[in-house]
XYZ file of C-alpha atoms in Angstrom:
412
model
C 46.613 106.025 64.241
C 43.889 107.045 66.675
C 41.807 104.275 68.193
C 38.128 104.270 67.239
C 36.157 104.067 70.476
C 32.640 104.416 69.005
C 32.256 102.441 65.736
C 28.737 103.824 65.256
C 28.113 107.322 66.591
C 26.325 110.529 65.659
C 27.320 114.176 65.693
C 24.552 116.772 65.925
C 24.895 120.439 65.007
C 22.163 122.296 66.928
C 20.411 125.478 65.806
C 17.258 127.275 66.915
C 14.981 126.030 64.130
C 16.694 122.843 62.981
C 19.408 120.294 63.726
C 21.778 118.465 61.382
C 22.670 114.913 62.425
C 25.520 112.908 60.887
C 25.957 109.193 61.664
C 29.528 107.902 61.271
C 29.689 104.095 60.842
C 33.127 102.430 60.854
C 33.468 98.803 59.662
C 36.072 96.214 60.695
C 38.470 97.382 57.966
C 38.464 100.909 59.432
C 36.448 102.459 56.592
C 33.948 105.078 57.773
C 30.733 105.949 55.966
C 28.552 108.934 56.756
C 24.810 109.585 56.663
C 23.542 113.128 57.176
C 19.989 114.218 57.743
C 18.318 117.466 58.726
C 15.421 117.684 61.206
C 13.387 120.586 62.507
C 13.312 121.276 66.240
C 9.578 120.564 66.561
C 8.961 117.712 68.988
C 7.521 115.348 66.371
C 10.563 115.795 64.120
C 12.926 115.217 67.051
C 11.112 111.940 67.706
C 11.698 111.055 64.038
C 15.384 111.745 64.638
C 15.369 109.302 67.581
C 13.711 106.639 65.384
C 16.276 107.282 62.603
C 19.143 106.807 65.075
C 17.584 103.566 66.373
C 17.159 102.227 62.837
C 20.874 102.764 62.234
C 21.762 101.140 65.584
C 23.317 104.370 66.835
C 23.159 104.861 70.590
C 26.128 107.197 71.156
C 25.446 110.838 70.304
C 27.545 113.977 70.669
C 26.167 117.477 70.246
C 27.283 120.990 71.041
C 25.569 123.105 73.697
C 24.103 126.022 71.744
C 22.385 128.437 74.138
C 19.222 126.811 75.484
C 18.411 125.177 72.135
C 20.134 121.911 73.037
C 17.765 121.243 75.980
C 14.650 120.058 74.038
C 16.877 117.924 71.793
C 18.511 116.407 74.870
C 15.133 115.763 76.543
C 13.788 113.809 73.549
C 16.938 111.767 72.849
C 17.912 111.169 76.478
C 15.807 108.013 76.919
C 17.019 106.317 73.731
C 20.689 107.387 73.493
C 23.789 108.061 75.518
C 24.405 111.749 74.898
C 27.673 113.643 75.337
C 27.089 117.387 75.497
C 30.193 119.345 74.493
C 31.098 122.994 74.885
C 31.210 124.694 71.442
C 34.873 125.676 71.876
C 35.837 121.977 72.031
C 34.039 120.979 68.809
C 34.441 124.102 66.676
C 35.390 123.385 63.054
C 38.116 125.170 61.099
C 37.221 128.683 59.983
C 36.486 128.909 56.272
C 35.405 125.262 56.030
C 32.216 125.505 58.043
C 28.784 124.436 56.895
C 26.054 122.800 58.934
C 26.746 119.378 57.394
C 30.501 119.723 57.829
C 30.029 120.794 61.448
C 27.966 117.683 62.202
C 30.500 115.470 60.369
C 33.389 117.070 62.287
C 31.635 116.462 65.620
C 31.052 112.804 64.664
C 34.707 112.393 63.564
C 36.266 113.699 66.776
C 33.682 111.948 68.940
C 34.280 108.486 67.443
C 37.914 108.757 68.634
C 36.718 109.893 72.103
C 38.406 113.286 71.754
C 35.461 115.253 73.176
C 35.161 116.002 76.884
C 31.479 116.065 77.799
C 29.788 118.468 80.182
C 28.205 117.322 83.434
C 24.430 117.012 82.926
C 22.500 116.008 86.073
C 19.295 113.937 85.997
C 16.004 115.522 84.941
C 14.764 116.140 88.531
C 17.984 117.923 89.487
C 17.838 119.960 86.263
C 14.366 121.217 87.180
C 15.523 122.080 90.692
C 18.561 123.859 89.247
C 16.359 125.938 86.946
C 14.155 127.021 89.867
C 17.116 127.909 92.072
C 18.765 129.947 89.327
C 15.511 131.841 88.798
C 15.419 132.521 92.558
C 18.932 133.949 92.256
C 17.780 136.212 89.423
C 14.831 137.484 91.484
C 17.254 138.318 94.291
C 19.383 140.273 91.821
C 16.293 142.151 90.599
C 15.414 143.061 94.196
C 18.933 144.334 94.832
C 18.746 146.484 91.702
C 15.422 147.990 92.812
C 16.880 148.735 96.258
C 19.728 150.637 94.608
C 17.248 152.676 92.553
C 15.203 153.461 95.655
C 18.364 154.612 97.394
C 19.122 156.853 94.406
C 15.705 158.546 94.803
C 16.516 159.356 98.432
C 20.036 160.527 97.571
C 18.999 163.003 94.860
C 16.324 164.336 97.260
C 19.047 164.864 99.932
C 17.367 162.511 102.384
C 20.301 160.949 104.267
C 18.749 157.831 105.734
C 21.822 155.779 104.795
C 23.942 157.947 107.105
C 21.876 157.194 110.217
C 20.522 153.675 109.516
C 22.582 150.567 108.846
C 19.689 149.208 106.742
C 17.703 151.736 104.722
C 15.031 149.043 104.190
C 14.693 148.105 107.860
C 11.541 148.607 109.926
C 12.189 152.154 111.163
C 13.671 153.461 107.908
C 10.798 151.981 105.881
C 8.239 153.601 108.179
C 9.946 156.990 107.822
C 10.108 156.617 104.028
C 6.381 155.795 103.935
C 5.649 158.924 105.994
C 7.748 161.015 103.589
C 5.727 159.723 100.625
C 2.426 160.480 102.344
C 3.165 164.154 102.927
C 5.971 166.629 102.309
C 5.252 168.476 105.585
C 7.930 168.313 108.342
C 7.208 165.681 111.022
C 8.680 164.239 114.184
C 10.610 160.983 113.586
C 10.477 159.808 117.229
C 7.297 157.672 116.935
C 8.820 155.724 114.031
C 12.045 154.710 115.784
C 12.697 151.248 117.282
C 14.751 150.247 120.320
C 17.885 149.053 118.545
C 18.705 152.337 116.770
C 22.071 153.769 117.849
C 21.977 157.127 116.011
C 20.702 160.085 118.077
C 17.213 161.398 117.365
C 18.541 164.844 116.436
C 20.741 163.384 113.719
C 17.893 161.293 112.303
C 15.645 164.383 112.308
C 18.284 166.289 110.352
C 18.701 163.382 107.896
C 15.043 163.513 106.770
C 15.168 167.270 106.160
C 15.221 167.094 102.357
C 13.052 167.985 99.403
C 11.507 165.217 97.338
C 9.822 166.399 94.160
C 6.606 164.817 92.896
C 8.369 162.913 90.125
C 10.908 161.280 92.459
C 8.161 160.458 94.963
C 6.074 158.723 92.289
C 9.154 156.867 91.033
C 9.883 155.664 94.565
C 6.284 154.435 94.957
C 6.602 152.421 91.730
C 9.921 150.946 92.888
C 8.488 149.910 96.269
C 5.461 148.365 94.558
C 7.760 146.376 92.291
C 9.827 145.249 95.289
C 6.691 143.982 97.039
C 5.685 142.077 93.887
C 9.176 140.559 93.645
C 8.993 139.500 97.292
C 5.674 137.759 96.646
C 7.156 135.996 93.607
C 10.107 134.823 95.687
C 7.825 133.427 98.395
C 5.776 131.482 95.834
C 8.965 130.239 94.161
C 10.452 129.162 97.487
C 7.354 127.077 98.183
C 7.752 125.364 94.800
C 11.477 124.805 95.405
C 10.868 123.205 98.805
C 8.250 120.895 97.299
C 10.583 119.885 94.447
C 13.543 119.300 96.771
C 11.574 117.174 99.260
C 12.692 113.890 97.659
C 16.345 114.782 98.376
C 15.766 115.482 102.075
C 18.364 112.939 103.392
C 21.116 114.422 101.216
C 20.058 117.974 102.121
C 20.297 117.158 105.828
C 23.810 115.799 105.258
C 24.985 118.886 103.393
C 23.429 121.189 106.007
C 25.802 119.764 108.661
C 28.776 121.407 106.906
C 30.033 124.777 108.245
C 28.172 127.886 107.107
C 25.515 126.017 105.074
C 21.852 126.606 105.854
C 18.872 124.664 104.490
C 18.234 126.834 101.427
C 21.951 127.014 100.619
C 22.061 123.209 100.736
C 19.281 123.091 98.137
C 21.274 125.462 95.929
C 24.381 123.272 96.162
C 22.469 120.042 95.486
C 20.732 121.676 92.502
C 24.128 122.378 90.924
C 26.165 119.243 91.664
C 23.409 116.639 92.141
C 23.539 113.823 94.707
C 25.482 111.175 92.745
C 29.197 111.866 93.192
C 30.177 108.936 90.971
C 30.127 111.286 87.962
C 33.199 113.058 89.402
C 36.241 110.750 89.748
C 37.689 112.762 92.667
C 36.884 115.826 94.713
C 39.525 117.712 92.705
C 37.502 117.154 89.530
C 34.425 118.589 91.242
C 36.341 121.629 92.519
C 37.766 122.211 89.041
C 34.265 121.966 87.533
C 33.063 124.547 90.073
C 35.869 126.962 89.132
C 37.645 126.821 92.511
C 41.052 125.599 91.273
C 43.871 127.369 89.391
C 43.833 127.178 85.604
C 46.215 124.908 83.713
C 48.019 127.366 81.441
C 51.667 126.439 81.121
C 54.099 126.631 78.209
C 57.852 125.984 78.053
C 57.902 125.358 81.802
C 56.375 128.773 82.572
C 52.949 129.160 84.132
C 51.053 131.908 82.329
C 48.427 132.343 85.041
C 47.257 130.713 88.251
C 43.907 132.495 88.480
C 40.777 130.469 89.064
C 38.600 129.883 86.004
C 35.249 131.485 85.215
C 33.397 128.193 85.635
C 30.726 127.736 88.281
C 29.015 131.093 87.835
C 26.184 130.011 90.165
C 27.725 127.575 92.628
C 30.956 129.514 93.199
C 29.307 132.705 94.604
C 27.053 130.514 96.759
C 30.033 128.620 98.222
C 31.874 131.892 98.843
C 28.863 133.186 100.817
C 28.827 129.957 102.825
C 32.578 130.278 103.435
C 32.123 133.840 104.728
C 29.540 132.510 107.211
C 31.738 129.554 108.180
C 34.768 131.653 109.158
C 32.565 133.633 111.578
C 30.864 130.615 113.179
C 32.207 129.888 116.670
C 31.194 126.210 116.533
C 33.674 125.545 113.681
C 37.039 126.894 114.929
C 39.014 124.646 112.567
C 37.633 126.587 109.575
C 38.540 129.953 111.038
C 42.049 128.760 111.955
C 42.673 127.623 108.396
C 41.292 130.895 107.017
C 43.537 133.020 109.280
C 46.624 130.954 108.409
C 45.958 131.404 104.688
C 45.046 135.080 105.027
C 48.466 135.890 106.511
C 50.266 134.599 103.443
C 47.827 135.011 100.551
C 45.274 137.661 101.565
C 41.526 137.561 102.192
C 40.298 136.831 98.658
C 42.506 133.807 98.021
C 41.908 132.535 101.539
C 38.123 132.660 101.156
C 38.323 130.800 97.832
C 40.422 128.145 99.587
C 37.776 127.822 102.307
C 35.061 127.517 99.635
C 37.059 124.697 98.039
C 37.472 123.092 101.464
C 33.679 123.141 101.926
C 33.036 121.655 98.483
C 35.596 118.902 99.129
C 33.867 118.107 102.413
C 30.446 118.038 100.686
C 31.809 115.661 98.017
C 33.027 113.188 100.637
C 29.871 113.544 102.734
C 27.619 112.692 99.785
C 29.893 109.927 98.525
C 30.274 108.214 101.916
C 26.795 109.189 103.179
C 28.292 110.595 106.381
C 27.742 113.950 108.143
C 30.466 116.565 108.512
C 33.234 115.481 110.912
C 35.259 118.440 112.295
C 37.735 116.095 114.003
C 39.255 115.226 110.609
C 40.414 118.843 110.265
C 41.339 119.297 113.908
C 43.604 116.232 113.852
C 45.372 117.596 110.777
C 46.021 120.932 112.533
C 47.271 119.308 115.763
C 51.061 118.674 115.739
C 52.507 115.460 117.282
C 53.387 115.484 120.989
C 57.030 114.513 120.444
C 58.336 115.953 117.222
C 61.868 116.720 116.142
C 62.418 119.003 113.159
C 65.519 120.034 111.283
C 66.690 123.633 111.033
C 65.264 123.950 107.509
C 61.874 122.579 108.622
C 61.807 124.968 111.604
C 62.499 127.943 109.327
C 59.747 126.804 106.958
C 57.232 126.482 109.834
C 58.081 129.985 111.070
C 57.792 131.413 107.558
C 54.306 129.838 107.192
C 53.225 131.787 110.271
C 54.017 135.017 108.429
C 57.431 135.803 109.952
C 60.401 137.015 107.904
C 63.509 134.916 108.635
C 66.936 136.472 108.003
C 70.465 135.192 108.564
C 72.194 136.333 111.813
C 74.846 139.069 111.434
C 78.415 137.814 111.139
C 80.609 138.621 114.140
């Protein structure tokens, strides 16, 4: 028989317009009684739900995360209850026996036995910072999309700026594009060029010899106007983000000492994982939550897959970008050495994921111990002992790790 961990608990089935709450009360004889009640998602009705839970002495609540609809429910009940937010796939009822009341009762039943693994929900301040940083990421994606559309306008007009400039939106290329939009007459590109351009002037002059119709020119003007508006939005948002993150300045300075992590990247990492590492038992739990570890999918002694999971859709790309910077930084040779050793055996993609996990592990320990990044910990691990004797098998293994193929000598 399963042990009842929560004698009085509540399961909540969340929808857009209403919620269904079911309180499961288990007495000393093991008999469970249920009370179900439906509330709307208006704030006043959610407060009534909190009062109803308090009247029934229920402080432990479990609910499923349905889109964004769980957030206002969580905000109202957070101060009065201990809430476990579960992924819908972990609390889904049996097909064919699903109603709103049965869903809430099923959530209460599995929660009272502590069979539900809750999601990590940071404090309210971190949640606000996370929302701002994710919006900043979206604005960056919008800008990238507009740049691609602007490039398409130049391509269909046979203007080959991408063949002669490394950045089509750099200073010189932008000035030439502006001149093209002002007039369709041929012009000399020399006054618009800067010192660092490597392409010859003749090639650049040939690249701008295209025909841009009026429709494509107007489309390009609209795109550039939208890009300028997006840039202004990003600047205003960055100011708000910096103001919101000011209270976490000591932790941000700690994280910024890690390889490849700049100030704004540190804010992005803190906004996802928070500053209290006590919620993760070990660094491996944090790396698994971020989607940087292989999946557990094994049956009959056979591993079905060792791919990393899809978790961490925001923090994982950010850590990968930081890892790409870290392996190029000359002041952190221990990171590059580890990357090159892994790349020989596993390839670039798996090696860069391993470096991202290495960074997240370092950040976990830095925040937990309140210490800056210490490169000597990695350099000591890479440095072999002065006097070391190895067996033949160990020597072969060491050589194989360096990427060499070891074969048996030919028989005489």
